[in-house]
mmCIF file of C-alpha atoms in Angstrom:
data_model
loop_
_atom_site.group_PDB
_atom_site.id
_atom_site.type_symbol
_atom_site.label_atom_id
_atom_site.label_comp_id
_atom_site.label_asym_id
_atom_site.label_seq_id
_atom_site.Cartn_x
_atom_site.Cartn_y
_atom_site.Cartn_z
ATOM 1 C CA GLY A 28 15.630 -17.847 -9.689
ATOM 2 C CA ALA A 29 12.603 -16.904 -7.655
ATOM 3 C CA GLY A 30 12.760 -13.637 -5.791
ATOM 4 C CA VAL A 31 11.332 -12.663 -2.435
ATOM 5 C CA SER A 32 7.582 -13.164 -2.317
ATOM 6 C CA GLN A 33 5.081 -11.616 0.058
ATOM 7 C CA SER A 34 1.429 -12.238 0.750
ATOM 8 C CA PRO A 35 -1.109 -10.846 0.688
ATOM 9 C CA SER A 36 -0.303 -8.018 -1.697
ATOM 10 C CA ASN A 37 -3.072 -5.927 -0.194
ATOM 11 C CA LYS A 38 -4.821 -6.163 3.151
ATOM 12 C CA VAL A 39 -7.670 -4.023 4.405
ATOM 13 C CA THR A 40 -8.613 -4.536 8.024
ATOM 14 C CA GLU A 41 -10.695 -2.872 10.677
ATOM 15 C CA LYS A 42 -9.099 -1.076 13.583
ATOM 16 C CA GLY A 43 -8.535 -3.474 16.460
ATOM 17 C CA LYS A 44 -8.193 -6.627 14.356
ATOM 18 C CA ASP A 45 -5.030 -8.723 14.149
ATOM 19 C CA VAL A 46 -3.218 -9.242 10.840
ATOM 20 C CA GLU A 47 -0.519 -11.603 9.637
ATOM 21 C CA LEU A 48 1.833 -10.787 6.788
ATOM 22 C CA ARG A 49 3.940 -13.472 5.172
ATOM 23 C CA CYS A 50 7.379 -13.372 3.571
ATOM 24 C CA ASP A 51 9.081 -16.107 1.596
ATOM 25 C CA PRO A 52 12.787 -15.231 1.161
ATOM 26 C CA ILE A 53 15.159 -16.264 -1.579
ATOM 27 C CA SER A 54 16.304 -19.835 -1.069
ATOM 28 C CA GLY A 55 19.659 -19.990 0.678
ATOM 29 C CA HIS A 56 19.484 -16.491 2.113
ATOM 30 C CA THR A 57 20.155 -16.629 5.820
ATOM 31 C CA ALA A 58 19.287 -13.020 6.632
ATOM 32 C CA LEU A 59 15.720 -11.702 6.562
ATOM 33 C CA TYR A 60 14.514 -8.183 7.269
ATOM 34 C CA TRP A 61 11.167 -6.466 7.695
ATOM 35 C CA TYR A 62 10.739 -2.766 6.922
ATOM 36 C CA ARG A 63 7.782 -0.410 6.881
ATOM 37 C CA GLN A 64 7.314 2.282 4.243
ATOM 38 C CA SER A 65 4.831 5.009 4.997
ATOM 39 C CA LEU A 66 3.563 7.435 2.396
ATOM 40 C CA GLY A 67 6.177 10.033 1.580
ATOM 41 C CA GLN A 68 8.742 8.567 3.915
ATOM 42 C CA GLY A 69 11.714 6.284 3.653
ATOM 43 C CA LEU A 70 11.957 2.779 4.930
ATOM 44 C CA GLU A 71 11.745 2.147 8.650
ATOM 45 C CA PHE A 72 13.552 -0.940 9.947
ATOM 46 C CA LEU A 73 11.408 -3.280 12.019
ATOM 47 C CA ILE A 74 13.170 -6.589 12.674
ATOM 48 C CA TYR A 75 16.118 -8.690 11.454
ATOM 49 C CA PHE A 76 16.679 -12.451 11.507
ATOM 50 C CA GLN A 77 20.058 -14.076 10.878
ATOM 51 C CA GLY A 78 20.241 -17.846 10.837
ATOM 52 C CA ASN A 79 19.530 -19.333 14.236
ATOM 53 C CA SER A 80 20.563 -16.234 16.160
ATOM 54 C CA ALA A 81 18.148 -14.281 18.302
ATOM 55 C CA PRO A 82 16.368 -11.711 16.134
ATOM 56 C CA ASP A 83 17.166 -8.011 16.320
ATOM 57 C CA LYS A 84 13.814 -6.536 17.355
ATOM 58 C CA SER A 85 15.107 -3.044 17.990
ATOM 59 C CA GLY A 86 12.943 -1.455 15.295
ATOM 60 C CA LEU A 87 9.559 -2.792 16.361
ATOM 61 C CA PRO A 88 7.437 0.270 17.211
ATOM 62 C CA SER A 89 5.347 -1.335 19.939
ATOM 63 C CA ASP A 90 4.602 -4.659 21.610
ATOM 64 C CA ARG A 91 1.664 -5.086 19.244
ATOM 65 C CA PHE A 92 4.217 -6.028 16.593
ATOM 66 C CA SER A 93 5.913 -9.411 16.543
ATOM 67 C CA ALA A 94 7.563 -11.650 13.991
ATOM 68 C CA GLU A 95 8.814 -15.157 13.712
ATOM 69 C CA ARG A 96 10.832 -17.108 11.218
ATOM 70 C CA THR A 97 10.186 -20.809 11.007
ATOM 71 C CA GLY A 98 12.866 -23.255 9.921
ATOM 72 C CA GLY A 99 15.143 -20.432 8.887
ATOM 73 C CA SER A 100 12.949 -19.665 5.899
ATOM 74 C CA VAL A 101 9.420 -18.256 5.843
ATOM 75 C CA SER A 102 8.679 -15.349 8.137
ATOM 76 C CA THR A 103 5.422 -13.972 9.488
ATOM 77 C CA LEU A 104 4.930 -10.449 10.795
ATOM 78 C CA THR A 105 1.955 -10.132 13.125
ATOM 79 C CA ILE A 106 0.311 -6.902 14.143
ATOM 80 C CA GLN A 107 -2.182 -7.202 16.965
ATOM 81 C CA ARG A 108 -5.010 -4.755 17.641
ATOM 82 C CA THR A 109 -4.220 -2.755 14.517
ATOM 83 C CA GLN A 110 -4.376 1.036 14.615
ATOM 84 C CA GLN A 111 -4.812 3.486 11.760
ATOM 85 C CA GLU A 112 -1.200 4.596 12.088
ATOM 86 C CA ASP A 113 -0.168 1.038 11.178
ATOM 87 C CA SER A 114 -1.334 1.685 7.621
ATOM 88 C CA ALA A 115 1.740 1.409 5.406
ATOM 89 C CA VAL A 116 3.515 -0.845 2.950
ATOM 90 C CA TYR A 117 5.363 -3.623 4.731
ATOM 91 C CA LEU A 118 8.450 -4.769 2.884
ATOM 92 C CA CYS A 119 10.424 -7.924 3.425
ATOM 93 C CA ALA A 120 14.000 -8.381 2.239
ATOM 94 C CA SER A 121 16.548 -11.168 2.344
ATOM 95 C CA SER A 122 20.281 -11.380 1.804
ATOM 96 C CA ARG A 123 22.962 -14.039 1.781
ATOM 97 C CA GLN A 124 24.168 -12.830 5.143
ATOM 98 C CA GLY A 125 24.011 -9.532 6.921
ATOM 99 C CA GLY A 126 26.313 -6.601 6.564
ATOM 100 C CA ARG A 127 27.994 -6.106 3.225
ATOM 101 C CA TYR A 128 25.563 -8.154 1.168
ATOM 102 C CA GLU A 129 22.806 -6.390 -0.705
ATOM 103 C CA GLN A 130 19.245 -7.018 0.297
ATOM 104 C CA TYR A 131 16.644 -8.238 -2.146
ATOM 105 C CA PHE A 132 13.174 -6.894 -1.550
ATOM 106 C CA GLY A 133 9.758 -8.376 -2.058
ATOM 107 C CA PRO A 134 6.901 -6.416 -3.654
ATOM 108 C CA GLY A 135 5.429 -5.545 -0.276
ATOM 109 C CA THR A 136 2.086 -5.840 1.448
ATOM 110 C CA ARG A 137 -0.039 -2.705 1.477
ATOM 111 C CA LEU A 138 -1.904 -2.617 4.781
ATOM 112 C CA THR A 139 -4.855 -0.298 5.216
ATOM 113 C CA VAL A 140 -6.495 -0.023 8.621
ATOM 114 C CA THR A 141 -9.963 1.513 8.509
ATOM 115 C CA ALA B 16 24.220 7.116 15.240
ATOM 116 C CA GLN B 17 23.818 6.624 11.537
ATOM 117 C CA SER B 18 21.811 8.809 9.190
ATOM 118 C CA VAL B 19 21.317 9.433 5.509
ATOM 119 C CA ALA B 20 20.222 12.640 3.802
ATOM 120 C CA GLN B 21 18.830 12.961 0.333
ATOM 121 C CA PRO B 22 18.534 16.724 0.065
ATOM 122 C CA GLU B 23 16.347 16.755 -3.038
ATOM 123 C CA ASP B 24 12.839 15.332 -2.928
ATOM 124 C CA GLN B 25 12.521 15.763 -6.696
ATOM 125 C CA VAL B 26 15.008 15.893 -9.560
ATOM 126 C CA ASN B 27 13.987 16.665 -13.110
ATOM 127 C CA VAL B 28 16.320 16.101 -16.043
ATOM 128 C CA ALA B 29 15.915 16.090 -19.795
ATOM 129 C CA GLU B 30 16.337 12.823 -21.634
ATOM 130 C CA GLY B 31 19.911 12.394 -22.821
ATOM 131 C CA ASN B 32 21.339 14.732 -20.202
ATOM 132 C CA PRO B 33 23.513 13.540 -17.327
ATOM 133 C CA LEU B 34 21.755 12.997 -14.029
ATOM 134 C CA THR B 35 22.880 13.191 -10.422
ATOM 135 C CA VAL B 36 20.942 12.138 -7.337
ATOM 136 C CA LYS B 37 22.601 13.313 -4.163
ATOM 137 C CA CYS B 38 23.211 11.431 -0.941
ATOM 138 C CA THR B 39 25.182 12.296 2.176
ATOM 139 C CA TYR B 40 25.605 10.134 5.215
ATOM 140 C CA SER B 41 26.735 10.188 8.811
ATOM 141 C CA VAL B 42 28.234 7.162 10.581
ATOM 142 C CA SER B 43 30.547 6.486 13.488
ATOM 143 C CA GLY B 44 32.749 3.987 11.662
ATOM 144 C CA ASN B 45 33.192 3.060 8.037
ATOM 145 C CA PRO B 46 30.077 2.928 5.887
ATOM 146 C CA TYR B 47 28.603 0.340 3.635
ATOM 147 C CA LEU B 48 26.592 2.364 1.102
ATOM 148 C CA PHE B 49 23.817 1.232 -1.206
ATOM 149 C CA TRP B 50 21.510 2.653 -3.850
ATOM 150 C CA TYR B 51 18.095 1.187 -4.564
ATOM 151 C CA VAL B 52 15.442 2.123 -7.106
ATOM 152 C CA GLN B 53 11.693 1.722 -6.700
ATOM 153 C CA TYR B 54 9.414 1.694 -9.716
ATOM 154 C CA PRO B 55 5.684 2.340 -9.246
ATOM 155 C CA ASN B 56 3.876 -0.447 -7.406
ATOM 156 C CA ARG B 57 7.019 -2.535 -7.204
ATOM 157 C CA GLY B 58 9.553 -3.417 -4.549
ATOM 158 C CA LEU B 59 12.992 -1.923 -4.241
ATOM 159 C CA GLN B 60 15.652 -3.083 -6.657
ATOM 160 C CA PHE B 61 19.345 -3.053 -5.834
ATOM 161 C CA LEU B 62 21.451 -0.805 -8.090
ATOM 162 C CA LEU B 63 24.942 -0.725 -6.626
ATOM 163 C CA LYS B 64 26.973 -0.681 -3.442
ATOM 164 C CA TYR B 65 30.224 0.570 -1.984
ATOM 165 C CA ILE B 66 31.938 -1.673 0.545
ATOM 166 C CA THR B 67 35.636 -0.960 0.151
ATOM 167 C CA GLY B 68 38.210 -0.319 -2.558
ATOM 168 C CA ASP B 69 37.694 1.814 -5.637
ATOM 169 C CA ASN B 70 35.673 4.916 -4.841
ATOM 170 C CA LEU B 71 33.819 4.761 -8.158
ATOM 171 C CA VAL B 72 31.393 1.887 -8.294
ATOM 172 C CA LYS B 73 29.370 0.823 -11.301
ATOM 173 C CA GLY B 74 25.992 -0.801 -11.116
ATOM 174 C CA SER B 75 22.932 -1.840 -13.031
ATOM 175 C CA TYR B 76 21.359 0.054 -15.940
ATOM 176 C CA GLY B 77 24.431 2.244 -16.523
ATOM 177 C CA PHE B 78 24.357 3.875 -13.098
ATOM 178 C CA GLU B 79 27.463 4.634 -11.098
ATOM 179 C CA ALA B 80 28.212 6.298 -7.781
ATOM 180 C CA GLU B 81 31.271 7.887 -6.254
ATOM 181 C CA PHE B 82 32.182 7.437 -2.624
ATOM 182 C CA ASN B 83 33.718 10.615 -1.204
ATOM 183 C CA LYS B 84 34.888 10.090 2.354
ATOM 184 C CA SER B 85 35.908 13.693 3.017
ATOM 185 C CA GLN B 86 32.507 14.982 1.945
ATOM 186 C CA THR B 87 30.654 11.951 3.351
ATOM 187 C CA SER B 88 28.766 11.664 0.087
ATOM 188 C CA PHE B 89 27.715 8.896 -2.263
ATOM 189 C CA HIS B 90 26.017 10.584 -5.206
ATOM 190 C CA LEU B 91 24.341 8.491 -7.882
ATOM 191 C CA LYS B 92 25.123 9.410 -11.486
ATOM 192 C CA LYS B 93 24.350 8.414 -15.028
ATOM 193 C CA PRO B 94 25.897 9.996 -18.129
ATOM 194 C CA SER B 95 22.735 9.984 -20.245
ATOM 195 C CA ALA B 96 19.261 9.762 -18.707
ATOM 196 C CA LEU B 97 16.453 7.662 -20.166
ATOM 197 C CA VAL B 98 12.739 8.206 -19.691
ATOM 198 C CA SER B 99 12.637 4.704 -18.215
ATOM 199 C CA ASP B 100 14.945 5.873 -15.400
ATOM 200 C CA SER B 101 12.038 7.832 -13.918
ATOM 201 C CA ALA B 102 11.493 6.306 -10.480
ATOM 202 C CA LEU B 103 12.071 6.780 -6.763
ATOM 203 C CA TYR B 104 15.679 6.385 -5.666
ATOM 204 C CA PHE B 105 16.829 5.514 -2.155
ATOM 205 C CA CYS B 106 20.272 5.790 -0.653
ATOM 206 C CA ALA B 107 21.037 3.545 2.330
ATOM 207 C CA VAL B 108 23.897 3.091 4.771
ATOM 208 C CA ARG B 109 25.086 0.553 7.281
ATOM 209 C CA ASP B 110 27.515 1.679 9.955
ATOM 210 C CA THR B 111 30.183 -0.996 10.327
ATOM 211 C CA TRP B 112 31.117 0.389 13.732
ATOM 212 C CA GLN B 113 27.799 -0.723 15.170
ATOM 213 C CA THR B 114 28.287 -4.441 15.598
ATOM 214 C CA GLY B 115 25.119 -6.428 15.290
ATOM 215 C CA ALA B 116 23.265 -3.659 13.510
ATOM 216 C CA ASN B 117 22.884 -5.321 10.152
ATOM 217 C CA ASN B 118 19.867 -3.393 8.986
ATOM 218 C CA LEU B 119 20.188 -0.587 6.488
ATOM 219 C CA PHE B 120 19.270 2.978 7.336
ATOM 220 C CA PHE B 121 17.468 4.568 4.382
ATOM 221 C CA GLY B 122 17.089 8.113 3.174
ATOM 222 C CA THR B 123 13.646 9.483 2.417
ATOM 223 C CA GLY B 124 14.048 9.037 -1.307
ATOM 224 C CA THR B 125 14.433 11.247 -4.379
ATOM 225 C CA ARG B 126 11.907 11.137 -7.162
ATOM 226 C CA LEU B 127 13.634 11.336 -10.533
ATOM 227 C CA THR B 128 11.650 12.445 -13.544
ATOM 228 C CA VAL B 129 13.262 12.262 -16.958
ATOM 229 C CA ILE B 130 11.525 14.535 -19.406
ATOM 230 C CA PRO B 131 11.320 13.379 -23.037
#
């Protein structure tokens, strides 16, 4: 079946602009995660959605970052007033539920802030 | 707090030789442990996981990993390396003691190069 999809694959933006990144999870997966991967570093957790529960926002680095998940499916990560340190690959993952179930990752969105 | 260490940034192995990619972890409760592989310009792919039960787990592409509770390790192994195994490998852990924390905590990755 179809995997996790993300769009755009690449985004170049000017410092101070807002950007929206989209994630389409695997159908039927109730858990959705956003991570950030910076050059030479591991994955940094950003936010987690599980069904209709309140999202776990504990990983968001600042209030410029926000995310929503509509209808328990598609998710959008928004970064307002982008800074150069926001440049990274943003990865979305989904799983059947949280916890013991493996996460399936999308190809990522490479964000470059100039 | 949970953490994962991958002590080797780079591992080189000759094709046909056994390979090991090391991972150690620190958690407050019992761990769920995962290995992922990332090929160039692609997302992470799940290889295998340890949840409970048999300490030796087998996964995709002939990989296996052994959970060692006393050494808090979960090393990834393969008996005979292929050139196509060259990629970036990530170990990840979830601490089951931390209720509500369903995200994975990832190591910084180990780049495996298999030399023909």
